[in-house]
Amino acid sequence: MTTTNRPYRIGIDVGGTKIAGVLIDAAGTVLDTSMVPARAGSDNLINDVVRMAKTLCATPVPVGIGTPGQVDNVNGVVRAIANLNITELALGPEVTARLGVPTHVENDVNAAALGAKTVDAGDVGAHDTVVFLNFGTGLAAGVVCAGKLERGYRGALGEIGHVPVDPNRFLCPCGQRGCLETIASGGAVARLWPCDGPSMPNLLAKASQGDVAATRILNMVTYGIGDAVQLVTQAYDPRVLILGGGMCKTGRPFLELVTRELQRRQEGCHFLSTIDIPSRLRLASTDQPLGAIGAALALDE
Ligand SMILES: [Zn+2]
């Protein structure tokens, strides 16, 4: 937890396959970017983050880091980054020791939510709530309320991917059955509709051509996405709900799919038509490193 008035800040987004970094100024403008492949192991991660920070800014400036796994944002400790084979790492303190700068470590979806709120939410009021829904390998939401991240008691706020919704559906790696993310995530679509290249655009194309198997899977996925959107909207009643993550690289057809599903649901439901979820939906930018921008902004949290 670090507050700083220094004009420049670095944000670094640690992903399962790559590490993206930005240098931003006090207004949040991106001045420079950097990207390297992610390497497994704690020492590699510390070295890669330190090297990237030095590359982005020759003088020491505060560094915000977003990572997957379980993040203790108070102490800068991250646990269980499965893709990088890291069980526990005091990432914040290690980077602070190497660079001599304040650091802040944030859950990657929370960081992306801050980035998306700044870049994509448009003209929202100071007290409005913005929800970012990440359809990546997994499914999770980040909630920004009156400009501040909501984390909850144990950092589990927004972890809707592991809400079980169907006892007859797929086993989830978390140990439960029928979790939302087993049908409503980029990882789920890749598993249910394997193909060369991105699965979601291919699934949409095949379903639109009348392919029976594609239509069946798309209906299941769409229903799960609709449930996820309804769940966060009715829990947090956000002014704006931003759809992000790898699946959203599908672009407008994805937004139209979600919009049609929500419109279909509200046709027969007075309650849903009054809260009008489709009007709140936005697509996250795919040309901006939202996770890295948000990681830098999280230094102010
Ligand atoms: Zn689960």
mmCIF file of C-alpha atoms and ligand atoms in Angstrom:
data_model
loop_
_atom_site.group_PDB
_atom_site.id
_atom_site.type_symbol
_atom_site.label_atom_id
_atom_site.label_comp_id
_atom_site.label_asym_id
_atom_site.label_seq_id
_atom_site.Cartn_x
_atom_site.Cartn_y
_atom_site.Cartn_z
ATOM 1 C CA MET A 1 0.000 0.000 0.000
ATOM 2 C CA THR A 2 1.895 3.013 -1.194
ATOM 3 C CA THR A 3 0.778 6.513 -1.900
ATOM 4 C CA THR A 4 3.035 8.655 -3.992
ATOM 5 C CA ASN A 5 2.887 11.969 -5.749
ATOM 6 C CA ARG A 6 5.825 11.238 -7.988
ATOM 7 C CA PRO A 7 4.891 12.005 -11.565
ATOM 8 C CA TYR A 8 6.051 8.775 -13.230
ATOM 9 C CA ARG A 9 5.052 5.235 -12.379
ATOM 10 C CA ILE A 10 5.677 1.827 -13.856
ATOM 11 C CA GLY A 11 3.004 -0.852 -14.148
ATOM 12 C CA ILE A 12 3.899 -4.475 -14.887
ATOM 13 C CA ASP A 13 1.360 -7.164 -15.756
ATOM 14 C CA VAL A 14 2.629 -10.705 -15.175
ATOM 15 C CA GLY A 15 0.788 -13.211 -17.343
ATOM 16 C CA GLY A 16 1.160 -16.943 -17.782
ATOM 17 C CA THR A 17 3.037 -16.531 -21.065
ATOM 18 C CA LYS A 18 4.215 -12.909 -21.179
ATOM 19 C CA ILE A 19 5.077 -9.911 -19.013
ATOM 20 C CA ALA A 20 3.845 -6.499 -20.187
ATOM 21 C CA GLY A 21 5.002 -3.182 -18.775
ATOM 22 C CA VAL A 22 4.134 0.498 -19.116
ATOM 23 C CA LEU A 23 5.556 3.806 -17.975
ATOM 24 C CA ILE A 24 2.772 6.282 -17.214
ATOM 25 C CA ASP A 25 2.694 9.897 -16.089
ATOM 26 C CA ALA A 26 0.537 11.455 -13.364
ATOM 27 C CA ALA A 27 -2.386 11.798 -15.793
ATOM 28 C CA GLY A 28 -2.243 8.075 -16.611
ATOM 29 C CA THR A 29 -0.886 8.669 -20.118
ATOM 30 C CA VAL A 30 1.210 5.769 -21.427
ATOM 31 C CA LEU A 31 4.707 7.069 -22.256
ATOM 32 C CA ASP A 32 6.418 3.787 -23.064
ATOM 33 C CA THR A 33 5.675 0.054 -23.201
ATOM 34 C CA SER A 34 7.675 -3.150 -22.978
ATOM 35 C CA MET A 35 6.994 -6.865 -23.340
ATOM 36 C CA VAL A 36 8.998 -10.040 -22.675
ATOM 37 C CA PRO A 37 8.090 -13.748 -22.479
ATOM 38 C CA ALA A 38 7.337 -14.956 -18.940
ATOM 39 C CA ARG A 39 9.783 -17.511 -17.502
ATOM 40 C CA ALA A 40 9.038 -20.035 -14.757
ATOM 41 C CA GLY A 41 10.572 -19.688 -11.315
ATOM 42 C CA SER A 42 10.779 -17.007 -8.614
ATOM 43 C CA ASP A 43 14.291 -15.786 -9.466
ATOM 44 C CA ASN A 44 13.418 -15.400 -13.140
ATOM 45 C CA LEU A 45 10.267 -13.427 -12.314
ATOM 46 C CA ILE A 46 12.115 -11.038 -9.971
ATOM 47 C CA ASN A 47 14.916 -10.553 -12.528
ATOM 48 C CA ASP A 48 12.455 -9.992 -15.394
ATOM 49 C CA VAL A 49 10.421 -7.424 -13.425
ATOM 50 C CA VAL A 50 13.553 -5.564 -12.263
ATOM 51 C CA ARG A 51 15.057 -5.544 -15.772
ATOM 52 C CA MET A 52 11.794 -4.315 -17.301
ATOM 53 C CA ALA A 53 11.499 -1.505 -14.750
ATOM 54 C CA LYS A 54 15.055 -0.355 -15.537
ATOM 55 C CA THR A 55 14.325 -0.535 -19.271
ATOM 56 C CA LEU A 56 11.177 1.577 -18.936
ATOM 57 C CA CYS A 57 12.716 4.283 -16.751
ATOM 58 C CA ALA A 58 16.417 4.942 -16.097
ATOM 59 C CA THR A 59 15.637 6.667 -12.784
ATOM 60 C CA PRO A 60 13.927 4.822 -9.921
ATOM 61 C CA VAL A 61 10.126 5.274 -9.872
ATOM 62 C CA PRO A 62 7.379 3.350 -8.022
ATOM 63 C CA VAL A 63 6.475 -0.028 -9.529
ATOM 64 C CA GLY A 64 2.991 -1.597 -9.469
ATOM 65 C CA ILE A 65 2.761 -5.279 -10.367
ATOM 66 C CA GLY A 66 -0.305 -7.328 -11.289
ATOM 67 C CA THR A 67 -0.061 -11.115 -11.053
ATOM 68 C CA PRO A 68 -2.288 -14.172 -11.236
ATOM 69 C CA GLY A 69 -2.508 -16.404 -8.176
ATOM 70 C CA GLN A 70 -3.484 -15.437 -4.634
ATOM 71 C CA VAL A 71 -2.201 -11.971 -3.858
ATOM 72 C CA ASP A 72 -1.625 -10.492 -0.407
ATOM 73 C CA ASN A 73 -1.658 -6.874 -1.544
ATOM 74 C CA VAL A 74 -0.842 -5.549 1.949
ATOM 75 C CA ASN A 75 2.500 -7.398 2.163
ATOM 76 C CA GLY A 76 3.239 -7.740 -1.559
ATOM 77 C CA VAL A 77 3.269 -11.537 -1.354
ATOM 78 C CA VAL A 78 1.901 -13.766 -4.109
ATOM 79 C CA ARG A 79 1.067 -17.472 -3.830
ATOM 80 C CA ALA A 80 0.239 -20.214 -6.292
ATOM 81 C CA ILE A 81 1.138 -18.815 -9.718
ATOM 82 C CA ALA A 82 0.669 -22.239 -11.283
ATOM 83 C CA ASN A 83 1.816 -21.318 -14.808
ATOM 84 C CA LEU A 84 5.137 -19.971 -13.530
ATOM 85 C CA ASN A 85 5.700 -22.768 -11.017
ATOM 86 C CA ILE A 86 5.756 -20.352 -8.072
ATOM 87 C CA THR A 87 4.247 -21.450 -4.744
ATOM 88 C CA GLU A 88 5.054 -18.383 -2.660
ATOM 89 C CA LEU A 89 7.056 -15.243 -3.373
ATOM 90 C CA ALA A 90 7.471 -11.931 -1.540
ATOM 91 C CA LEU A 91 7.520 -10.192 -4.916
ATOM 92 C CA GLY A 92 6.910 -6.644 -3.658
ATOM 93 C CA PRO A 93 9.646 -6.694 -0.975
ATOM 94 C CA GLU A 94 12.112 -8.393 -3.369
ATOM 95 C CA VAL A 95 11.606 -5.756 -6.079
ATOM 96 C CA THR A 96 11.760 -2.947 -3.512
ATOM 97 C CA ALA A 97 15.075 -4.356 -2.217
ATOM 98 C CA ARG A 98 16.536 -4.530 -5.723
ATOM 99 C CA LEU A 99 15.323 -1.143 -7.005
ATOM 100 C CA GLY A 100 14.903 0.903 -3.834
ATOM 101 C CA VAL A 101 11.410 2.036 -4.859
ATOM 102 C CA PRO A 102 7.876 1.647 -3.435
ATOM 103 C CA THR A 103 6.010 -1.323 -4.899
ATOM 104 C CA HIS A 104 2.460 -2.599 -4.849
ATOM 105 C CA VAL A 105 1.345 -6.079 -5.891
ATOM 106 C CA GLU A 106 -2.249 -6.574 -7.023
ATOM 107 C CA ASN A 107 -4.404 -9.421 -8.291
ATOM 108 C CA ASP A 108 -4.234 -9.309 -12.109
ATOM 109 C CA VAL A 109 -7.999 -9.068 -12.667
ATOM 110 C CA ASN A 110 -8.263 -6.267 -10.100
ATOM 111 C CA ALA A 111 -5.432 -4.429 -11.861
ATOM 112 C CA ALA A 112 -7.129 -4.898 -15.241
ATOM 113 C CA ALA A 113 -10.368 -3.590 -13.721
ATOM 114 C CA LEU A 114 -8.636 -0.353 -12.691
ATOM 115 C CA GLY A 115 -7.070 -0.071 -16.144
ATOM 116 C CA ALA A 116 -10.351 -0.751 -17.941
ATOM 117 C CA LYS A 117 -12.236 1.659 -15.688
ATOM 118 C CA THR A 118 -9.750 4.393 -16.652
ATOM 119 C CA VAL A 119 -9.487 3.578 -20.365
ATOM 120 C CA ASP A 120 -12.890 2.128 -21.306
ATOM 121 C CA ALA A 121 -15.606 3.134 -18.829
ATOM 122 C CA GLY A 122 -16.150 6.550 -20.416
ATOM 123 C CA ASP A 123 -17.759 9.336 -18.457
ATOM 124 C CA VAL A 124 -18.714 7.708 -15.159
ATOM 125 C CA GLY A 125 -19.336 9.689 -11.988
ATOM 126 C CA ALA A 126 -16.904 9.756 -9.067
ATOM 127 C CA HIS A 127 -19.198 7.563 -6.974
ATOM 128 C CA ASP A 128 -20.230 5.104 -9.676
ATOM 129 C CA THR A 129 -19.388 1.418 -9.617
ATOM 130 C CA VAL A 130 -17.631 -0.161 -12.583
ATOM 131 C CA VAL A 131 -17.338 -3.932 -12.953
ATOM 132 C CA PHE A 132 -14.735 -5.601 -15.171
ATOM 133 C CA LEU A 133 -15.572 -9.165 -16.156
ATOM 134 C CA ASN A 134 -12.537 -11.152 -17.282
ATOM 135 C CA PHE A 135 -13.280 -13.988 -19.708
ATOM 136 C CA GLY A 136 -9.726 -15.306 -19.819
ATOM 137 C CA THR A 137 -8.369 -18.751 -19.068
ATOM 138 C CA GLY A 138 -10.644 -18.480 -16.053
ATOM 139 C CA LEU A 139 -13.562 -16.240 -15.142
ATOM 140 C CA ALA A 140 -13.437 -13.507 -12.488
ATOM 141 C CA ALA A 141 -14.687 -9.984 -11.891
ATOM 142 C CA GLY A 142 -12.916 -6.873 -10.620
ATOM 143 C CA VAL A 143 -15.055 -4.268 -8.893
ATOM 144 C CA VAL A 144 -14.141 -0.572 -8.713
ATOM 145 C CA CYS A 145 -16.485 1.369 -6.449
ATOM 146 C CA ALA A 146 -16.160 5.159 -6.225
ATOM 147 C CA GLY A 147 -12.695 4.904 -7.782
ATOM 148 C CA LYS A 148 -11.431 2.287 -5.308
ATOM 149 C CA LEU A 149 -10.911 -1.441 -5.730
ATOM 150 C CA GLU A 150 -13.192 -3.672 -3.696
ATOM 151 C CA ARG A 151 -11.232 -6.672 -2.421
ATOM 152 C CA GLY A 152 -13.436 -8.102 0.330
ATOM 153 C CA TYR A 153 -12.290 -9.801 3.519
ATOM 154 C CA ARG A 154 -9.914 -12.399 2.013
ATOM 155 C CA GLY A 155 -9.471 -11.113 -1.502
ATOM 156 C CA ALA A 156 -12.163 -13.424 -2.854
ATOM 157 C CA LEU A 157 -14.532 -10.646 -3.927
ATOM 158 C CA GLY A 158 -15.447 -11.111 -7.588
ATOM 159 C CA GLU A 159 -14.239 -14.725 -7.808
ATOM 160 C CA ILE A 160 -17.460 -15.745 -9.509
ATOM 161 C CA GLY A 161 -15.814 -18.330 -11.773
ATOM 162 C CA HIS A 162 -16.084 -20.881 -8.995
ATOM 163 C CA VAL A 163 -19.753 -20.396 -8.246
ATOM 164 C CA PRO A 164 -21.283 -23.797 -9.061
ATOM 165 C CA VAL A 165 -24.425 -23.397 -11.161
ATOM 166 C CA ASP A 166 -25.103 -26.890 -12.536
ATOM 167 C CA PRO A 167 -24.545 -30.113 -10.547
ATOM 168 C CA ASN A 168 -24.835 -32.170 -13.753
ATOM 169 C CA ARG A 169 -22.097 -30.368 -15.609
ATOM 170 C CA PHE A 170 -18.298 -30.500 -15.798
ATOM 171 C CA LEU A 171 -15.926 -31.188 -12.941
ATOM 172 C CA CYS A 172 -13.853 -28.078 -12.156
ATOM 173 C CA PRO A 173 -10.131 -28.228 -11.244
ATOM 174 C CA CYS A 174 -11.110 -26.417 -8.006
ATOM 175 C CA GLY A 175 -12.854 -29.586 -6.811
ATOM 176 C CA GLN A 176 -16.453 -28.523 -7.299
ATOM 177 C CA ARG A 177 -18.760 -29.511 -10.156
ATOM 178 C CA GLY A 178 -20.500 -27.187 -12.591
ATOM 179 C CA CYS A 179 -18.579 -23.983 -11.819
ATOM 180 C CA LEU A 180 -19.436 -21.027 -14.072
ATOM 181 C CA GLU A 181 -15.929 -20.916 -15.534
ATOM 182 C CA THR A 182 -16.215 -24.498 -16.820
ATOM 183 C CA ILE A 183 -18.515 -23.103 -19.551
ATOM 184 C CA ALA A 184 -18.136 -19.299 -19.438
ATOM 185 C CA SER A 185 -14.431 -18.582 -19.996
ATOM 186 C CA GLY A 186 -11.857 -18.513 -22.760
ATOM 187 C CA GLY A 187 -10.353 -21.676 -21.286
ATOM 188 C CA ALA A 188 -13.724 -23.429 -21.402
ATOM 189 C CA VAL A 189 -14.333 -22.530 -25.054
ATOM 190 C CA ALA A 190 -10.834 -23.728 -25.994
ATOM 191 C CA ARG A 191 -11.577 -27.052 -24.263
ATOM 192 C CA LEU A 192 -15.121 -27.472 -25.622
ATOM 193 C CA TRP A 193 -14.295 -26.308 -29.164
ATOM 194 C CA PRO A 194 -10.634 -27.058 -29.885
ATOM 195 C CA CYS A 195 -9.388 -25.667 -33.221
ATOM 196 C CA ASP A 196 -6.354 -24.067 -34.789
ATOM 197 C CA GLY A 197 -6.342 -20.428 -33.741
ATOM 198 C CA PRO A 198 -8.743 -18.592 -31.437
ATOM 199 C CA SER A 199 -11.718 -20.811 -30.559
ATOM 200 C CA MET A 200 -14.459 -18.228 -29.994
ATOM 201 C CA PRO A 201 -14.465 -16.614 -33.484
ATOM 202 C CA ASN A 202 -14.324 -20.112 -35.021
ATOM 203 C CA LEU A 203 -17.203 -21.328 -32.840
ATOM 204 C CA LEU A 204 -19.317 -18.277 -33.769
ATOM 205 C CA ALA A 205 -18.594 -18.757 -37.470
ATOM 206 C CA LYS A 206 -19.429 -22.471 -37.455
ATOM 207 C CA ALA A 207 -22.626 -21.918 -35.454
ATOM 208 C CA SER A 208 -23.744 -19.206 -37.883
ATOM 209 C CA GLN A 209 -23.242 -21.723 -40.727
ATOM 210 C CA GLY A 210 -25.690 -24.079 -39.003
ATOM 211 C CA ASP A 211 -23.165 -26.565 -37.586
ATOM 212 C CA VAL A 212 -25.197 -28.544 -35.014
ATOM 213 C CA ALA A 213 -22.330 -29.311 -32.602
ATOM 214 C CA ALA A 214 -21.112 -25.706 -32.711
ATOM 215 C CA THR A 215 -24.622 -24.395 -32.069
ATOM 216 C CA ARG A 216 -25.074 -26.694 -29.067
ATOM 217 C CA ILE A 217 -21.769 -25.621 -27.507
ATOM 218 C CA LEU A 218 -22.290 -21.931 -28.310
ATOM 219 C CA ASN A 219 -25.719 -22.037 -26.633
ATOM 220 C CA MET A 220 -24.195 -23.571 -23.505
ATOM 221 C CA VAL A 221 -21.334 -21.033 -23.422
ATOM 222 C CA THR A 222 -23.688 -18.117 -24.090
ATOM 223 C CA TYR A 223 -25.985 -19.183 -21.290
ATOM 224 C CA GLY A 224 -23.041 -19.333 -18.858
ATOM 225 C CA ILE A 225 -21.857 -15.880 -19.952
ATOM 226 C CA GLY A 226 -25.377 -14.530 -19.463
ATOM 227 C CA ASP A 227 -25.445 -15.988 -15.950
ATOM 228 C CA ALA A 228 -22.061 -14.425 -15.139
ATOM 229 C CA VAL A 229 -23.165 -10.996 -16.396
ATOM 230 C CA GLN A 230 -26.441 -11.180 -14.475
ATOM 231 C CA LEU A 231 -24.657 -12.361 -11.323
ATOM 232 C CA VAL A 232 -22.269 -9.395 -11.146
ATOM 233 C CA THR A 233 -24.834 -6.849 -12.308
ATOM 234 C CA GLN A 234 -27.382 -7.871 -9.708
ATOM 235 C CA ALA A 235 -24.729 -8.148 -6.972
ATOM 236 C CA TYR A 236 -23.018 -4.783 -7.614
ATOM 237 C CA ASP A 237 -25.473 -2.823 -9.810
ATOM 238 C CA PRO A 238 -22.633 -1.149 -11.738
ATOM 239 C CA ARG A 239 -23.081 1.889 -13.936
ATOM 240 C CA VAL A 240 -20.823 0.230 -16.520
ATOM 241 C CA LEU A 241 -19.886 -3.413 -17.030
ATOM 242 C CA ILE A 242 -16.764 -3.978 -19.127
ATOM 243 C CA LEU A 243 -16.250 -7.325 -20.855
ATOM 244 C CA GLY A 244 -12.553 -8.199 -21.067
ATOM 245 C CA GLY A 245 -10.081 -11.053 -21.287
ATOM 246 C CA GLY A 246 -8.912 -13.123 -24.234
ATOM 247 C CA MET A 247 -12.432 -14.039 -25.364
ATOM 248 C CA CYS A 248 -13.221 -10.380 -25.992
ATOM 249 C CA LYS A 249 -10.592 -10.208 -28.728
ATOM 250 C CA THR A 250 -13.453 -11.639 -30.806
ATOM 251 C CA GLY A 251 -14.658 -8.024 -30.809
ATOM 252 C CA ARG A 252 -18.120 -6.762 -31.788
ATOM 253 C CA PRO A 253 -19.586 -10.238 -32.502
ATOM 254 C CA PHE A 254 -18.876 -11.163 -28.869
ATOM 255 C CA LEU A 255 -20.559 -8.026 -27.522
ATOM 256 C CA GLU A 256 -23.532 -8.652 -29.833
ATOM 257 C CA LEU A 257 -23.797 -12.257 -28.630
ATOM 258 C CA VAL A 258 -23.904 -11.181 -24.972
ATOM 259 C CA THR A 259 -26.285 -8.307 -25.725
ATOM 260 C CA ARG A 260 -28.711 -10.621 -27.593
ATOM 261 C CA GLU A 261 -28.665 -13.123 -24.709
ATOM 262 C CA LEU A 262 -29.476 -10.432 -22.140
ATOM 263 C CA GLN A 263 -32.186 -8.934 -24.380
ATOM 264 C CA ARG A 264 -33.738 -12.391 -24.767
ATOM 265 C CA ARG A 265 -33.796 -12.819 -21.000
ATOM 266 C CA GLN A 266 -35.383 -9.443 -20.336
ATOM 267 C CA GLU A 267 -38.124 -9.911 -22.942
ATOM 268 C CA GLY A 268 -40.073 -12.133 -20.572
ATOM 269 C CA CYS A 269 -39.051 -10.455 -17.336
ATOM 270 C CA HIS A 270 -40.256 -7.078 -16.141
ATOM 271 C CA PHE A 271 -37.566 -6.960 -13.427
ATOM 272 C CA LEU A 272 -34.715 -7.523 -15.907
ATOM 273 C CA SER A 273 -36.137 -5.024 -18.393
ATOM 274 C CA THR A 274 -36.185 -2.332 -15.701
ATOM 275 C CA ILE A 275 -32.483 -2.801 -14.843
ATOM 276 C CA ASP A 276 -31.569 -2.910 -18.569
ATOM 277 C CA ILE A 277 -28.225 -4.731 -18.453
ATOM 278 C CA PRO A 278 -27.452 -4.476 -22.233
ATOM 279 C CA SER A 279 -27.196 -0.668 -22.003
ATOM 280 C CA ARG A 280 -24.370 -1.007 -19.446
ATOM 281 C CA LEU A 281 -22.129 -3.342 -21.464
ATOM 282 C CA ARG A 282 -18.829 -2.213 -23.004
ATOM 283 C CA LEU A 283 -15.968 -4.095 -24.643
ATOM 284 C CA ALA A 284 -12.521 -3.702 -23.121
ATOM 285 C CA SER A 285 -9.843 -2.196 -25.376
ATOM 286 C CA THR A 286 -7.627 -4.832 -26.922
ATOM 287 C CA ASP A 287 -5.004 -2.357 -28.167
ATOM 288 C CA GLN A 288 -4.050 -1.105 -24.684
ATOM 289 C CA PRO A 289 -2.190 -2.976 -21.921
ATOM 290 C CA LEU A 290 -5.027 -2.574 -19.397
ATOM 291 C CA GLY A 291 -3.457 -4.898 -16.818
ATOM 292 C CA ALA A 292 -0.156 -3.003 -16.787
ATOM 293 C CA ILE A 293 -1.849 0.424 -16.728
ATOM 294 C CA GLY A 294 -4.048 -0.734 -13.843
ATOM 295 C CA ALA A 295 -1.076 -2.193 -11.960
ATOM 296 C CA ALA A 296 0.535 1.269 -12.034
ATOM 297 C CA LEU A 297 -2.718 2.944 -10.964
ATOM 298 C CA ALA A 298 -3.035 0.443 -8.084
ATOM 299 C CA LEU A 299 -0.020 2.137 -6.462
ATOM 300 C CA ASP A 300 -2.509 4.802 -5.368
ATOM 301 C CA GLU A 301 -4.859 2.270 -3.789
HETATM 302 ZN ZN ZN B 1 -14.409 -24.251 -9.729
#
